Structures are given as structure tokens and as C-alpha cells.
Short mmCIF file of C-alpha atoms in Angstrom, two decimals:
data_model
loop_
_atom_site.label_atom_id
_atom_site.label_comp_id
_atom_site.label_asym_id
_atom_site.label_seq_id
_atom_site.Cartn_x
_atom_site.Cartn_y
_atom_site.Cartn_z
CA MET V 1050 2.98 63.63 5.88
CA ALA V 1051 5.90 61.30 7.18
CA THR V 1052 4.28 58.23 5.45
CA GLY V 1053 7.61 57.37 4.16
CA PRO V 1054 9.36 57.06 7.77
CA ALA V 1055 5.89 55.04 8.46
CA LYS V 1056 5.99 52.59 5.99
CA ALA V 1057 10.02 51.42 5.96
CA ARG V 1058 9.02 51.46 10.37
CA GLY V 1059 6.63 48.66 8.88
CA ARG V 1060 8.23 46.67 6.81
CA VAL V 1061 11.05 46.26 9.19
CA HIS V 1062 9.03 45.09 12.07
CA ALA V 1063 6.97 43.11 9.60
CA GLN V 1064 10.22 41.69 8.37
CA ARG V 1065 11.44 40.75 11.84
CA ALA V 1066 7.99 39.22 12.32
CA ALA V 1067 9.00 37.06 8.96
CA ASN V 1068 12.11 36.38 11.14
CA SER V 1069 10.82 35.14 14.02
CA THR V 1070 10.72 31.87 15.99
CA ALA V 1071 7.07 31.72 15.53
CA VAL V 1072 7.84 31.77 12.02
CA SER V 1073 10.63 29.63 12.33
CA ALA V 1074 8.81 27.16 14.96
CA ALA V 1075 6.32 27.25 12.29
CA ALA V 1076 8.33 26.28 9.36
CA ARG V 1077 9.95 23.22 10.90
CA ALA V 1078 6.28 21.48 12.14
CA GLY V 1079 5.24 21.75 8.53
CA PHE V 1080 8.61 19.95 7.89
CA VAL V 1081 7.58 17.54 10.28
CA ALA V 1082 3.72 17.51 8.64
CA ARG V 1083 4.97 17.12 5.02
CA GLY V 1084 7.09 14.09 6.12
CA ALA V 1085 4.20 12.25 7.61
CA ILE V 1086 2.46 11.94 4.48
CA TYR V 1087 5.30 11.37 2.25
CA VAL V 1088 5.99 8.35 4.69
CA LEU V 1089 2.52 7.74 4.31
CA ILE V 1090 1.93 7.06 0.70
CA GLY V 1091 5.48 5.34 0.80
CA VAL V 1092 3.42 2.84 2.62
CA LEU V 1093 -0.13 3.05 0.72
CA SER V 1094 2.41 1.95 -2.39
CA LEU V 1095 3.69 -0.02 -0.55
CA ARG V 1096 0.82 -1.85 0.25
CA ILE V 1097 -0.14 -1.44 -3.72
CA ALA V 1098 3.14 -2.74 -5.13
CA LEU V 1099 2.53 -5.96 -2.30
CA SER V 1100 -1.12 -6.46 -2.10
CA ASP V 1101 -2.82 -4.15 -4.71
CA GLY V 1102 -2.93 -2.13 -1.43
CA GLY V 1103 -7.08 -3.05 -0.29
CA GLY V 1104 -8.47 -0.03 -2.09
CA LYS V 1105 -6.41 2.30 -0.74
CA GLN V 1106 -5.21 5.68 -2.61
CA ALA V 1107 -1.37 5.85 -2.60
CA ASP V 1108 -1.73 9.75 -2.91
CA ARG V 1109 -2.25 12.65 -0.45
CA GLY V 1110 -5.79 11.74 -0.77
CA GLY V 1111 -4.77 8.79 0.53
CA ALA V 1112 -2.88 9.21 3.40
CA ILE V 1113 -5.34 12.59 4.93
CA ALA V 1114 -8.15 8.94 4.70
CA GLU V 1115 -5.20 6.85 6.40
CA ILE V 1116 -4.82 9.20 9.10
CA ALA V 1117 -8.49 9.76 9.72
CA GLU V 1118 -9.34 5.60 10.12
CA LYS V 1119 -6.48 6.00 13.08
CA PRO V 1120 -7.42 6.05 17.08
CA PHE V 1121 -7.83 10.04 17.44
CA GLY V 1122 -7.28 10.56 13.53
CA THR V 1123 -9.50 13.66 13.84
CA VAL V 1124 -7.36 14.94 16.26
CA LEU V 1125 -4.10 14.03 14.52
CA LEU V 1126 -5.57 15.93 10.66
CA TRP V 1127 -5.91 19.04 12.98
CA LEU V 1128 -2.58 19.00 14.17
CA LEU V 1129 -0.92 18.07 10.45
CA GLY V 1130 -3.09 20.85 8.76
CA THR V 1131 -2.61 23.57 11.19
CA ALA V 1132 1.55 22.30 10.71
CA LEU V 1133 0.69 22.59 6.86
CA ALA V 1134 -0.72 26.21 7.55
CA GLY V 1135 2.68 27.07 9.27
CA MET V 1136 5.23 26.26 6.44
CA ALA V 1137 2.25 28.43 3.85
CA VAL V 1138 3.12 31.10 6.36
CA TRP V 1139 6.59 30.16 6.69
CA ARG V 1140 6.81 30.24 2.40
CA LEU V 1141 4.63 33.82 2.32
CA SER V 1142 7.69 35.35 4.52
CA GLU V 1143 10.42 34.21 1.71
CA ALA V 1144 7.97 35.37 -0.93
CA ALA V 1145 7.59 38.77 0.72
CA PHE V 1146 11.15 39.64 2.38
CA GLY V 1147 12.76 36.49 0.30
CA GLN V 1148 15.02 33.44 1.79
CA ALA V 1149 17.86 32.26 3.46
CA GLY V 1150 21.14 32.84 1.75
CA PRO V 1151 22.86 35.16 -0.20
CA ASP V 1152 20.39 34.93 -3.24
CA GLY V 1153 17.77 34.40 -1.24
CA ARG V 1154 16.00 37.83 -2.77
CA LYS V 1155 16.06 37.06 -6.31
CA ALA V 1156 12.71 37.47 -7.46
CA SER V 1157 12.98 33.80 -8.71
CA LYS V 1158 13.31 32.38 -5.71
CA ARG V 1159 10.60 34.61 -3.85
CA ALA V 1160 8.11 33.30 -6.98
CA MET V 1161 8.46 30.06 -6.15
CA ALA V 1162 8.18 30.85 -2.36
CA ALA V 1163 5.09 31.87 -3.85
CA GLY V 1164 3.54 29.72 -5.38
CA ARG V 1165 5.12 26.60 -2.53
CA PHE V 1166 1.91 28.96 -0.10
CA VAL V 1167 -0.46 28.99 -2.74
CA PHE V 1168 -0.22 24.91 -2.65
CA TYR V 1169 0.29 24.73 1.35
CA GLY V 1170 -2.56 27.06 2.21
CA PHE V 1171 -4.44 24.46 -0.42
CA VAL V 1172 -3.82 21.67 0.94
CA SER V 1173 -3.48 22.84 4.78
CA TYR V 1174 -7.21 24.40 3.65
CA SER V 1175 -8.22 20.46 2.29
CA VAL V 1176 -6.60 18.98 5.26
CA LEU V 1177 -8.46 21.00 7.80
CA SER V 1178 -11.73 21.21 5.79
CA TYR V 1179 -11.84 17.03 6.15
CA ALA V 1180 -11.26 17.40 9.62
CA ALA V 1181 -13.84 19.60 10.11
CA GLY V 1182 -16.15 17.05 8.71
CA ASP V 1183 -16.25 17.57 4.85
CA LYS V 1184 -15.13 14.40 3.81
CA GLY V 1185 -15.24 15.32 0.31
CA SER V 1186 -12.78 17.64 0.93
CA GLY V 1187 -8.61 16.86 0.52
CA SER V 1188 -9.40 13.16 0.38
CA GLY V 1189 -10.50 12.89 -3.36
CA SER V 1190 -8.83 10.26 -5.94
CA SER V 1191 -5.80 12.79 -7.32
CA ASP V 1192 -6.28 11.04 -10.61
CA ARG V 1193 -10.01 11.77 -11.06
CA ASP V 1194 -8.88 15.49 -10.00
CA SER V 1195 -6.46 15.12 -12.99
CA GLN V 1196 -9.19 13.80 -15.49
CA ASP V 1197 -11.90 16.58 -14.49
CA VAL V 1198 -9.30 19.29 -15.07
CA THR V 1199 -7.59 17.66 -17.47
CA ALA V 1200 -10.91 17.22 -19.84
CA LYS V 1201 -12.86 21.13 -18.96
CA ALA V 1202 -8.53 22.06 -20.80
CA LEU V 1203 -8.87 20.10 -23.82
CA ASP V 1204 -12.53 21.72 -24.42
CA TRP V 1205 -10.68 25.08 -24.62
CA PRO V 1206 -9.21 26.86 -28.12
CA GLY V 1207 -5.92 25.98 -28.09
CA GLY V 1208 -6.52 23.40 -25.00
CA GLN V 1209 -4.09 20.34 -26.83
CA TRP V 1210 -1.43 22.92 -26.70
CA ILE V 1211 -1.94 24.13 -23.61
CA VAL V 1212 -1.81 20.98 -21.83
CA ALA V 1213 0.86 19.70 -23.66
CA VAL V 1214 2.43 22.95 -21.93
CA ALA V 1215 1.47 21.62 -18.79
CA GLY V 1216 2.37 18.73 -19.23
CA ILE V 1217 6.36 18.74 -20.34
CA ALA V 1218 6.19 21.94 -17.75
CA VAL V 1219 5.29 18.84 -14.91
CA ALA V 1220 7.77 16.87 -16.46
CA ALA V 1221 10.29 19.25 -16.78
CA ALA V 1222 9.69 20.08 -12.78
CA GLY V 1223 10.42 16.20 -12.77
CA ILE V 1224 13.35 16.03 -13.73
CA TRP V 1225 15.19 18.88 -12.13
CA ILE V 1226 14.16 17.73 -9.19
CA ALA V 1227 15.32 14.61 -9.48
CA ALA V 1228 18.71 16.26 -10.48
CA ARG V 1229 19.05 18.82 -7.93
CA ALA V 1230 18.86 15.71 -4.97
CA ILE V 1231 21.30 13.86 -7.01
CA MET V 1232 23.88 16.39 -6.97
CA GLN V 1233 23.34 17.17 -3.00
CA LYS V 1234 21.92 20.84 -3.87
CA PHE V 1235 20.16 20.69 -0.49
CA HIS V 1236 22.74 20.99 1.02
CA LYS V 1237 22.80 24.83 0.36
CA HIS V 1238 19.32 24.68 2.94
CA LEU V 1239 20.69 22.86 5.51
CA LYS V 1240 22.69 23.41 8.47
CA MET V 1241 25.39 20.56 7.68
CA PHE V 1242 28.05 21.78 10.36
CA GLU V 1243 25.70 21.45 13.01
CA MET V 1244 25.81 17.21 11.89
CA SER V 1245 27.70 14.42 12.34
CA GLU V 1246 29.32 12.43 10.42
CA LYS V 1247 27.77 9.57 10.77
CA ALA V 1248 24.12 11.81 10.34
CA ARG V 1249 24.97 13.65 7.12
CA LYS V 1250 26.33 10.27 5.14
CA VAL V 1251 21.98 9.27 6.14
CA ILE V 1252 21.20 12.47 5.39
CA ASP V 1253 22.08 12.39 2.12
CA PHE V 1254 21.08 9.00 1.31
CA LEU V 1255 17.89 10.22 2.22
CA GLY V 1256 18.15 13.54 0.44
CA MET V 1257 19.06 11.92 -2.85
CA PHE V 1258 17.00 8.40 -2.66
CA GLY V 1259 14.15 10.51 -1.36
CA GLY V 1260 14.90 13.31 -3.91
CA ALA V 1261 14.78 11.16 -6.78
CA ALA V 1262 11.86 8.99 -6.39
CA ARG V 1263 9.65 12.04 -5.73
CA GLY V 1264 10.74 13.94 -8.77
CA ILE V 1265 9.90 10.87 -11.41
CA VAL V 1266 6.93 9.92 -10.07
CA PHE V 1267 6.23 14.20 -11.27
CA ALA V 1268 8.35 13.39 -14.49
CA VAL V 1269 6.62 10.25 -15.27
CA ALA V 1270 3.13 12.54 -14.04
CA GLY V 1271 3.83 14.72 -16.48
CA VAL V 1272 4.62 12.16 -19.20
CA PHE V 1273 0.89 11.17 -19.28
CA ALA V 1274 -0.59 14.29 -19.79
CA VAL V 1275 1.41 15.31 -22.00
CA ALA V 1276 0.61 11.65 -24.47
CA ALA V 1277 -3.31 12.69 -23.07
CA ALA V 1278 -3.14 15.72 -24.82
CA VAL V 1279 -1.32 14.21 -28.23
CA GLN V 1280 -4.53 11.73 -27.92
CA HIS V 1281 -7.03 14.21 -26.97
CA GLN V 1282 -8.21 11.20 -24.46
CA PRO V 1283 -8.67 13.21 -21.20
CA GLY V 1284 -8.24 9.15 -19.72
CA LYS V 1285 -4.79 8.49 -20.32
CA ALA V 1286 -3.75 11.55 -17.31
CA LYS V 1287 -3.21 10.16 -14.55
CA GLY V 1288 -2.50 11.63 -10.98
CA MET V 1289 0.13 10.01 -8.06
CA ASP V 1290 -2.36 7.35 -7.35
CA ASP V 1291 -2.41 5.78 -11.14
CA THR V 1292 1.15 6.84 -11.74
CA LEU V 1293 2.52 4.84 -9.36
CA ARG V 1294 0.45 2.23 -9.76
CA SER V 1295 1.65 2.15 -13.63
CA PHE V 1296 5.12 1.61 -12.21
CA THR V 1297 3.88 -2.33 -11.65
CA GLU V 1298 2.97 -2.44 -15.64
CA THR V 1299 6.68 -2.45 -15.82
CA PRO V 1300 9.25 -4.98 -17.06
CA ALA V 1301 10.55 -5.06 -13.43
CA GLY V 1302 6.63 -5.56 -12.30
CA PRO V 1303 5.88 -4.17 -8.63
CA TRP V 1304 9.40 -4.25 -7.51
CA LEU V 1305 9.90 -1.01 -9.27
CA LEU V 1306 7.21 0.23 -7.49
CA VAL V 1307 8.45 -1.08 -4.13
CA LEU V 1308 12.00 0.76 -4.91
CA ILE V 1309 9.32 4.61 -5.29
CA ALA V 1310 7.03 3.79 -2.55
CA ALA V 1311 10.89 3.25 -0.05
CA GLY V 1312 11.95 6.36 -1.93
CA LEU V 1313 9.47 8.22 -1.51
CA ALA V 1314 9.13 7.08 2.65
CA ALA V 1315 12.62 8.04 2.34
CA PHE V 1316 11.90 11.32 1.54
CA GLY V 1317 9.26 11.83 3.94
CA VAL V 1318 12.20 10.87 6.51
CA PHE V 1319 14.80 13.24 4.79
CA SER V 1320 11.15 16.10 4.98
CA TRP V 1321 11.87 15.22 9.12
CA ALA V 1322 15.37 15.69 9.16
CA SER V 1323 15.08 18.85 7.35
CA ALA V 1324 12.56 19.67 10.35
CA ARG V 1325 15.84 20.15 12.69
CA TRP V 1326 18.15 21.08 9.58
CA ARG V 1327 16.91 23.60 7.55
CA LYS V 1328 17.64 27.02 7.73
CA VAL V 1329 14.97 28.93 8.12
#
């Protein structure tokens, strides 16, 4: 049986599908959706900094709820969830066949793509479930979820070590994200040669400022997780909403959160730019 050639042809067809115009369009739609979520989180964070936010959550759940309240909100959520599913499909293709670029087939790159596929698949499912009428899906409190997960983990044998290691990993990831943004590592993923000089300057600013703000939020959330582990208090763990609110408790007062909010919105706009110029 000539199973070898058949399998080879199957892999070729699958790789062509992964590199198709449809998958490229799905990825770009995903960047548009990601940008919308981060811009909304930035706006909600700004509200919190200036007026306590009126009870709104400055996280993905708050962004979803905000969209749902707008005219044609349900339609927008269906579009958002579908676009995020497109992002998940693109990440899956990267995990299976490698990313664009000379080192895109490295095992570490493909593993990261697989993790992102799982993440965007979950987010897409949450948004689509909310759009379909499950109001408990997607818009839940990230703070409550973080504390619930931490409480369960702390009850496991060696739970404090597990939570501490997870917190250190999140903090390290945040520092890594911020450092790569400041060093403009995003250049290798963008078609810089297609941009005008003015566009390059704007995108450099958005990528550096937005990526640094996003990384700082991750890093601070990781520090809170470590504190929860050390003190064995699940309530010390914070999701994105409480992490952002914690910036108002610094000596800079609400102005530090204003800066972080602007950075998150900048990352959202940078995501929109990625939809145009990303190498996919």
C-alpha cells in the first residue's frame, strides 16, 4: 500500500491550506478583534482612573459587556467571536506547520503557537457563547476567576509552590513581553518595507508603548499571585480588573492608571496595524 506518498500529499495539501488566503484573512480579522478588546479595556481603565468606572470591569469580560450594550451589540459579538476563532485557526496552522520567517519551524515557536491556539479558542468560545445568550460566559469577573483558581490550587499538595511558580512564570512573561516591545522585536513580524516613514514612526511608538503597558500588567498580576502563595491567601491574587485598579493605589495616584490605560489602548491600535502589515 502506497501510504507514504498519500500521507505526503496530505501534508502538502494541509500546508497549502494553512498558507491560503482564507487563513491569512482569518488571522487579520483576529488582530482586528484583539485590537477592539484592548481599546475597550483601555477606555474602561481610563474611566476607573477618572471616576471609579461606574461598576464596569476593566478586563475582557467588561469589554464584552460593553459591546453587548451597544446598538447591534449581539451582531458585533458574533463578528468578534468569529474573528477570534480565525485567530485561533491561524495559530493552529503555525503550530502544525511553523510560523513565517527563517526560525518559524522551531519547536519552541510551534509550542507557543499551540498555546495561543488554545487561548484564542477559549476566548472565541466565551464570546460566541455570550452572543448566543449565555450571559455567564465571557463576561465573568477575571478577579473572581483568579481567586477561585488560586484557592483550589492552594488546597493541592504543594499548592503554595505551584501557585508561586505560576506567579513567577506570569511575572517573567510580562517582563519578557515589555522588554521585547521596548526592543522593537515586533519589527520582524511586520512588513516594515511597505510602510511610509511616518507610519513606521507611529507604529514603533504604538508597539513599544502598548507592548510595555501590556507587559507591566502581566508582571504585576504575577507578583500578586506570588503574594497569594507566600501568604496562603487566595484573595491576594488579582485578575486584570483588580490589577489595573491597584495602579491607583501607588504614590502616582490615578495618573499611573491613566498611563497604563493609554498604553493598553495603544496596543489595541497596534493590533489593528498588525492586521494590515503582519506577515502571515
